Amino acid sequence: MNDLFSIIPWAIVSPALLEIVSVFVIFGLIFTPSTYQRRDFLFSYVTISISVFILAFLLHHLEFELSLAVGLFAIFGILRFRTDPIPIKEMAYLFVSIAMSIINALSFDFFFTHQVFIANVMLWIVLAWMERVLYHKKNASMPMVYDRIALLAPDKESELLEDLHKRTGLNVIQVKVKQFDLLKETADIIVYFSS
């Protein structure tokens, strides 16, 4: 049993627990309830958070050169630009997940544990306040393929909103067109709705 405890890298236990709690609070309690249909981002955010935490922790404690670390994080940026564009709010959460993971992985050598914990709590409070106060109407968005492109004309907005409400049952407040497919007579749209 003593051999098991000597093998466990105790330096990672405290920051890893804080990282897991922070991921749960931000993406389980703050992000997910506010996004309704956009829960497909949840898997990505959680895996990126944990992966960046482990990567940053190992790079720091195995004393890799800074250039290697910067190169690896540049890969994340390249991957981001090779994927489908995501809304700004979701992009902000992606940045939060990466920044929080780096803070939790690297700060324990420089600050006391309670200071890192306070930084995490401050992040939770700011995100919760932004979601609950600034987005108190709980507006959400959902991508959709729409087949009545004639209603996408600017002068048909009220008919469009009414048609979407009848079809989906959502309180649609705005529609943005991403692209048209004139051969199929459809359009990729983003529907913004409130609960």
PDB file of C-alpha atoms in Angstrom:
ATOM      1  CA  MET A   1       0.000   0.000   0.000  1.00  0.00           C
ATOM      2  CA  ASN A   2       2.852   2.395   0.776  1.00  0.00           C
ATOM      3  CA  ASP A   3       4.252   1.749  -2.713  1.00  0.00           C
ATOM      4  CA  LEU A   4       0.962   2.917  -4.231  1.00  0.00           C
ATOM      5  CA  PHE A   5       1.105   6.214  -2.311  1.00  0.00           C
ATOM      6  CA  SER A   6       4.712   6.769  -3.336  1.00  0.00           C
ATOM      7  CA  ILE A   7       3.789   6.313  -7.011  1.00  0.00           C
ATOM      8  CA  ILE A   8       0.868   8.778  -6.976  1.00  0.00           C
ATOM      9  CA  PRO A   9       2.073  12.229  -8.020  1.00  0.00           C
ATOM     10  CA  TRP A  10       0.562  14.159  -5.101  1.00  0.00           C
ATOM     11  CA  ALA A  11       1.519  17.443  -6.739  1.00  0.00           C
ATOM     12  CA  ILE A  12      -1.309  16.956  -9.237  1.00  0.00           C
ATOM     13  CA  VAL A  13      -4.075  15.932  -6.806  1.00  0.00           C
ATOM     14  CA  SER A  14      -4.974  19.366  -5.439  1.00  0.00           C
ATOM     15  CA  PRO A  15      -4.941  21.244  -8.768  1.00  0.00           C
ATOM     16  CA  ALA A  16      -6.719  18.331 -10.507  1.00  0.00           C
ATOM     17  CA  LEU A  17      -9.534  18.366  -7.949  1.00  0.00           C
ATOM     18  CA  LEU A  18      -9.920  22.119  -8.380  1.00  0.00           C
ATOM     19  CA  GLU A  19      -9.946  21.686 -12.166  1.00  0.00           C
ATOM     20  CA  ILE A  20     -12.663  19.001 -11.995  1.00  0.00           C
ATOM     21  CA  VAL A  21     -14.808  21.103  -9.655  1.00  0.00           C
ATOM     22  CA  SER A  22     -14.332  24.189 -11.824  1.00  0.00           C
ATOM     23  CA  VAL A  23     -15.247  22.294 -15.003  1.00  0.00           C
ATOM     24  CA  PHE A  24     -18.386  20.963 -13.290  1.00  0.00           C
ATOM     25  CA  VAL A  25     -19.445  24.402 -12.011  1.00  0.00           C
ATOM     26  CA  ILE A  26     -18.811  26.287 -15.257  1.00  0.00           C
ATOM     27  CA  PHE A  27     -20.040  23.751 -17.790  1.00  0.00           C
ATOM     28  CA  GLY A  28     -22.502  21.754 -15.691  1.00  0.00           C
ATOM     29  CA  LEU A  29     -24.190  24.520 -13.706  1.00  0.00           C
ATOM     30  CA  ILE A  30     -23.609  27.757 -15.627  1.00  0.00           C
ATOM     31  CA  PHE A  31     -23.147  26.957 -19.335  1.00  0.00           C
ATOM     32  CA  THR A  32     -25.466  23.988 -19.936  1.00  0.00           C
ATOM     33  CA  PRO A  33     -28.697  25.363 -18.378  1.00  0.00           C
ATOM     34  CA  SER A  34     -28.339  28.581 -20.365  1.00  0.00           C
ATOM     35  CA  THR A  35     -27.859  27.059 -23.798  1.00  0.00           C
ATOM     36  CA  TYR A  36     -30.719  24.584 -24.295  1.00  0.00           C
ATOM     37  CA  GLN A  37     -30.076  23.106 -27.741  1.00  0.00           C
ATOM     38  CA  ARG A  38     -26.339  23.974 -27.808  1.00  0.00           C
ATOM     39  CA  ARG A  39     -25.342  21.197 -25.429  1.00  0.00           C
ATOM     40  CA  ASP A  40     -23.301  19.615 -28.211  1.00  0.00           C
ATOM     41  CA  PHE A  41     -20.516  22.028 -27.191  1.00  0.00           C
ATOM     42  CA  LEU A  42     -20.409  20.579 -23.672  1.00  0.00           C
ATOM     43  CA  PHE A  43     -18.400  17.485 -24.644  1.00  0.00           C
ATOM     44  CA  SER A  44     -15.830  19.620 -26.466  1.00  0.00           C
ATOM     45  CA  TYR A  45     -15.422  22.111 -23.625  1.00  0.00           C
ATOM     46  CA  VAL A  46     -14.976  19.456 -20.945  1.00  0.00           C
ATOM     47  CA  THR A  47     -12.485  17.408 -22.954  1.00  0.00           C
ATOM     48  CA  ILE A  48     -10.509  20.499 -23.991  1.00  0.00           C
ATOM     49  CA  SER A  49     -10.406  21.730 -20.374  1.00  0.00           C
ATOM     50  CA  ILE A  50      -9.128  18.448 -18.989  1.00  0.00           C
ATOM     51  CA  SER A  51      -6.691  17.910 -21.878  1.00  0.00           C
ATOM     52  CA  VAL A  52      -5.199  21.405 -21.622  1.00  0.00           C
ATOM     53  CA  PHE A  53      -4.909  21.033 -17.837  1.00  0.00           C
ATOM     54  CA  ILE A  54      -3.001  17.759 -18.114  1.00  0.00           C
ATOM     55  CA  LEU A  55      -0.845  19.063 -20.966  1.00  0.00           C
ATOM     56  CA  ALA A  56       0.030  22.314 -19.179  1.00  0.00           C
ATOM     57  CA  PHE A  57       0.712  20.513 -15.898  1.00  0.00           C
ATOM     58  CA  LEU A  58       3.021  17.973 -17.531  1.00  0.00           C
ATOM     59  CA  LEU A  59       4.799  20.557 -19.673  1.00  0.00           C
ATOM     60  CA  HIS A  60       5.442  22.661 -16.600  1.00  0.00           C
ATOM     61  CA  HIS A  61       6.545  19.869 -14.289  1.00  0.00           C
ATOM     62  CA  LEU A  62       8.583  18.000 -16.891  1.00  0.00           C
ATOM     63  CA  GLU A  63      10.307  21.297 -17.699  1.00  0.00           C
ATOM     64  CA  PHE A  64       9.706  21.372 -21.429  1.00  0.00           C
ATOM     65  CA  GLU A  65      10.879  24.458 -23.209  1.00  0.00           C
ATOM     66  CA  LEU A  66       8.445  27.348 -23.572  1.00  0.00           C
ATOM     67  CA  SER A  67       8.694  27.191 -27.356  1.00  0.00           C
ATOM     68  CA  LEU A  68       7.329  23.630 -27.359  1.00  0.00           C
ATOM     69  CA  ALA A  69       4.425  24.683 -25.124  1.00  0.00           C
ATOM     70  CA  VAL A  70       3.619  27.681 -27.350  1.00  0.00           C
ATOM     71  CA  GLY A  71       3.793  25.424 -30.407  1.00  0.00           C
ATOM     72  CA  LEU A  72       1.327  22.962 -28.917  1.00  0.00           C
ATOM     73  CA  PHE A  73      -1.134  25.707 -28.025  1.00  0.00           C
ATOM     74  CA  ALA A  74      -0.755  27.123 -31.549  1.00  0.00           C
ATOM     75  CA  ILE A  75      -2.026  23.760 -32.800  1.00  0.00           C
ATOM     76  CA  PHE A  76      -5.265  24.378 -30.873  1.00  0.00           C
ATOM     77  CA  GLY A  77      -5.628  27.706 -32.697  1.00  0.00           C
ATOM     78  CA  ILE A  78      -5.074  26.084 -36.085  1.00  0.00           C
ATOM     79  CA  LEU A  79      -7.638  23.394 -35.290  1.00  0.00           C
ATOM     80  CA  ARG A  80     -10.098  26.111 -34.302  1.00  0.00           C
ATOM     81  CA  PHE A  81      -9.839  27.797 -37.700  1.00  0.00           C
ATOM     82  CA  ARG A  82     -10.239  24.482 -39.537  1.00  0.00           C
ATOM     83  CA  THR A  83     -13.614  23.732 -37.922  1.00  0.00           C
ATOM     84  CA  ASP A  84     -17.102  25.123 -38.492  1.00  0.00           C
ATOM     85  CA  PRO A  85     -17.477  28.649 -37.129  1.00  0.00           C
ATOM     86  CA  ILE A  86     -19.101  28.857 -33.721  1.00  0.00           C
ATOM     87  CA  PRO A  87     -20.969  31.790 -32.156  1.00  0.00           C
ATOM     88  CA  ILE A  88     -18.996  34.387 -30.202  1.00  0.00           C
ATOM     89  CA  LYS A  89     -20.466  33.384 -26.845  1.00  0.00           C
ATOM     90  CA  GLU A  90     -19.434  29.755 -27.326  1.00  0.00           C
ATOM     91  CA  MET A  91     -15.992  30.952 -28.448  1.00  0.00           C
ATOM     92  CA  ALA A  92     -15.707  32.901 -25.193  1.00  0.00           C
ATOM     93  CA  TYR A  93     -16.502  29.733 -23.232  1.00  0.00           C
ATOM     94  CA  LEU A  94     -13.795  27.898 -25.203  1.00  0.00           C
ATOM     95  CA  PHE A  95     -11.298  30.588 -24.187  1.00  0.00           C
ATOM     96  CA  VAL A  96     -12.487  30.338 -20.563  1.00  0.00           C
ATOM     97  CA  SER A  97     -11.989  26.571 -20.576  1.00  0.00           C
ATOM     98  CA  ILE A  98      -8.417  26.906 -21.859  1.00  0.00           C
ATOM     99  CA  ALA A  99      -7.484  29.850 -19.603  1.00  0.00           C
ATOM    100  CA  MET A 100      -8.958  28.211 -16.492  1.00  0.00           C
ATOM    101  CA  SER A 101      -7.088  24.983 -17.193  1.00  0.00           C
ATOM    102  CA  ILE A 102      -3.760  26.767 -17.620  1.00  0.00           C
ATOM    103  CA  ILE A 103      -4.283  28.791 -14.431  1.00  0.00           C
ATOM    104  CA  ASN A 104      -5.138  25.674 -12.432  1.00  0.00           C
ATOM    105  CA  ALA A 105      -2.215  23.704 -13.855  1.00  0.00           C
ATOM    106  CA  LEU A 106       0.535  26.315 -13.540  1.00  0.00           C
ATOM    107  CA  SER A 107      -0.356  28.545 -10.596  1.00  0.00           C
ATOM    108  CA  PHE A 108       0.176  26.154  -7.730  1.00  0.00           C
ATOM    109  CA  ASP A 109       3.919  26.676  -7.760  1.00  0.00           C
ATOM    110  CA  PHE A 110       3.590  30.453  -7.624  1.00  0.00           C
ATOM    111  CA  PHE A 111       0.545  31.109  -5.438  1.00  0.00           C
ATOM    112  CA  PHE A 112      -1.050  29.527  -2.434  1.00  0.00           C
ATOM    113  CA  THR A 113      -3.826  27.084  -3.127  1.00  0.00           C
ATOM    114  CA  HIS A 114      -6.503  29.362  -1.666  1.00  0.00           C
ATOM    115  CA  GLN A 115      -5.523  32.191  -4.038  1.00  0.00           C
ATOM    116  CA  VAL A 116      -6.002  29.940  -7.069  1.00  0.00           C
ATOM    117  CA  PHE A 117      -9.304  28.761  -5.598  1.00  0.00           C
ATOM    118  CA  ILE A 118     -10.418  32.401  -5.141  1.00  0.00           C
ATOM    119  CA  ALA A 119      -9.499  33.113  -8.794  1.00  0.00           C
ATOM    120  CA  ASN A 120     -11.675  30.170  -9.883  1.00  0.00           C
ATOM    121  CA  VAL A 121     -14.570  31.303  -7.686  1.00  0.00           C
ATOM    122  CA  MET A 122     -14.323  34.828  -9.121  1.00  0.00           C
ATOM    123  CA  LEU A 123     -14.546  33.333 -12.619  1.00  0.00           C
ATOM    124  CA  TRP A 124     -17.622  31.297 -11.605  1.00  0.00           C
ATOM    125  CA  ILE A 125     -19.319  34.377 -10.136  1.00  0.00           C
ATOM    126  CA  VAL A 126     -18.640  36.543 -13.199  1.00  0.00           C
ATOM    127  CA  LEU A 127     -19.898  33.875 -15.615  1.00  0.00           C
ATOM    128  CA  ALA A 128     -22.998  33.150 -13.524  1.00  0.00           C
ATOM    129  CA  TRP A 129     -23.754  36.872 -13.242  1.00  0.00           C
ATOM    130  CA  MET A 130     -23.310  37.378 -16.994  1.00  0.00           C
ATOM    131  CA  GLU A 131     -25.615  34.446 -17.768  1.00  0.00           C
ATOM    132  CA  ARG A 132     -28.296  35.229 -15.195  1.00  0.00           C
ATOM    133  CA  VAL A 133     -28.348  39.031 -15.317  1.00  0.00           C
ATOM    134  CA  LEU A 134     -27.307  39.976 -18.860  1.00  0.00           C
ATOM    135  CA  TYR A 135     -29.027  36.977 -20.434  1.00  0.00           C
ATOM    136  CA  HIS A 136     -31.946  36.884 -18.012  1.00  0.00           C
ATOM    137  CA  LYS A 137     -34.363  36.261 -20.881  1.00  0.00           C
ATOM    138  CA  LYS A 138     -32.476  33.023 -21.486  1.00  0.00           C
ATOM    139  CA  ASN A 139     -32.134  33.579 -25.207  1.00  0.00           C
ATOM    140  CA  ALA A 140     -30.703  30.611 -27.030  1.00  0.00           C
ATOM    141  CA  SER A 141     -29.854  29.723 -30.590  1.00  0.00           C
ATOM    142  CA  MET A 142     -30.221  26.657 -32.755  1.00  0.00           C
ATOM    143  CA  PRO A 143     -28.979  25.919 -36.285  1.00  0.00           C
ATOM    144  CA  MET A 144     -31.638  24.764 -38.704  1.00  0.00           C
ATOM    145  CA  VAL A 145     -32.175  23.927 -42.382  1.00  0.00           C
ATOM    146  CA  TYR A 146     -35.172  25.910 -43.619  1.00  0.00           C
ATOM    147  CA  ASP A 147     -37.138  24.986 -46.747  1.00  0.00           C
ATOM    148  CA  ARG A 148     -39.288  28.094 -47.365  1.00  0.00           C
ATOM    149  CA  ILE A 149     -36.661  30.490 -48.669  1.00  0.00           C
ATOM    150  CA  ALA A 150     -39.284  32.908 -50.001  1.00  0.00           C
ATOM    151  CA  LEU A 151     -40.012  33.880 -46.386  1.00  0.00           C
ATOM    152  CA  LEU A 152     -36.383  34.896 -45.840  1.00  0.00           C
ATOM    153  CA  ALA A 153     -36.925  38.173 -47.693  1.00  0.00           C
ATOM    154  CA  PRO A 154     -36.553  41.230 -45.430  1.00  0.00           C
ATOM    155  CA  ASP A 155     -40.188  42.285 -45.882  1.00  0.00           C
ATOM    156  CA  LYS A 156     -41.482  38.842 -44.804  1.00  0.00           C
ATOM    157  CA  GLU A 157     -39.905  38.776 -41.337  1.00  0.00           C
ATOM    158  CA  SER A 158     -43.173  38.565 -39.411  1.00  0.00           C
ATOM    159  CA  GLU A 159     -44.402  35.682 -41.589  1.00  0.00           C
ATOM    160  CA  LEU A 160     -41.065  33.918 -41.136  1.00  0.00           C
ATOM    161  CA  LEU A 161     -41.179  34.203 -37.344  1.00  0.00           C
ATOM    162  CA  GLU A 162     -44.782  32.998 -37.297  1.00  0.00           C
ATOM    163  CA  ASP A 163     -43.970  30.018 -39.546  1.00  0.00           C
ATOM    164  CA  LEU A 164     -41.007  29.005 -37.389  1.00  0.00           C
ATOM    165  CA  HIS A 165     -43.136  29.323 -34.259  1.00  0.00           C
ATOM    166  CA  LYS A 166     -45.813  27.050 -35.729  1.00  0.00           C
ATOM    167  CA  ARG A 167     -43.266  24.455 -36.844  1.00  0.00           C
ATOM    168  CA  THR A 168     -41.057  24.377 -33.761  1.00  0.00           C
ATOM    169  CA  GLY A 169     -43.187  25.732 -30.933  1.00  0.00           C
ATOM    170  CA  LEU A 170     -40.337  28.085 -29.999  1.00  0.00           C
ATOM    171  CA  ASN A 171     -40.712  31.786 -29.242  1.00  0.00           C
ATOM    172  CA  VAL A 172     -38.501  32.853 -32.152  1.00  0.00           C
ATOM    173  CA  ILE A 173     -37.179  36.400 -31.815  1.00  0.00           C
ATOM    174  CA  GLN A 174     -34.604  36.593 -34.613  1.00  0.00           C
ATOM    175  CA  VAL A 175     -33.293  34.617 -37.585  1.00  0.00           C
ATOM    176  CA  LYS A 176     -29.876  34.872 -39.231  1.00  0.00           C
ATOM    177  CA  VAL A 177     -29.188  33.306 -42.615  1.00  0.00           C
ATOM    178  CA  LYS A 178     -25.838  31.530 -42.928  1.00  0.00           C
ATOM    179  CA  GLN A 179     -26.088  30.352 -46.544  1.00  0.00           C
ATOM    180  CA  PHE A 180     -28.511  29.460 -49.316  1.00  0.00           C
ATOM    181  CA  ASP A 181     -28.660  26.261 -51.345  1.00  0.00           C
ATOM    182  CA  LEU A 182     -30.635  27.327 -54.409  1.00  0.00           C
ATOM    183  CA  LEU A 183     -30.510  23.858 -55.984  1.00  0.00           C
ATOM    184  CA  LYS A 184     -32.292  22.295 -53.015  1.00  0.00           C
ATOM    185  CA  GLU A 185     -34.251  25.483 -52.310  1.00  0.00           C
ATOM    186  CA  THR A 186     -33.168  25.483 -48.670  1.00  0.00           C
ATOM    187  CA  ALA A 187     -31.178  27.775 -46.422  1.00  0.00           C
ATOM    188  CA  ASP A 188     -28.978  27.177 -43.376  1.00  0.00           C
ATOM    189  CA  ILE A 189     -30.249  29.508 -40.689  1.00  0.00           C
ATOM    190  CA  ILE A 190     -29.688  30.187 -37.009  1.00  0.00           C
ATOM    191  CA  VAL A 191     -32.869  30.625 -35.014  1.00  0.00           C
ATOM    192  CA  TYR A 192     -32.696  32.745 -31.856  1.00  0.00           C
ATOM    193  CA  PHE A 193     -35.471  32.118 -29.366  1.00  0.00           C
ATOM    194  CA  SER A 194     -36.426  32.861 -25.784  1.00  0.00           C
ATOM    195  CA  SER A 195     -38.058  30.603 -23.228  1.00  0.00           C
TER     196      SER A 195
END
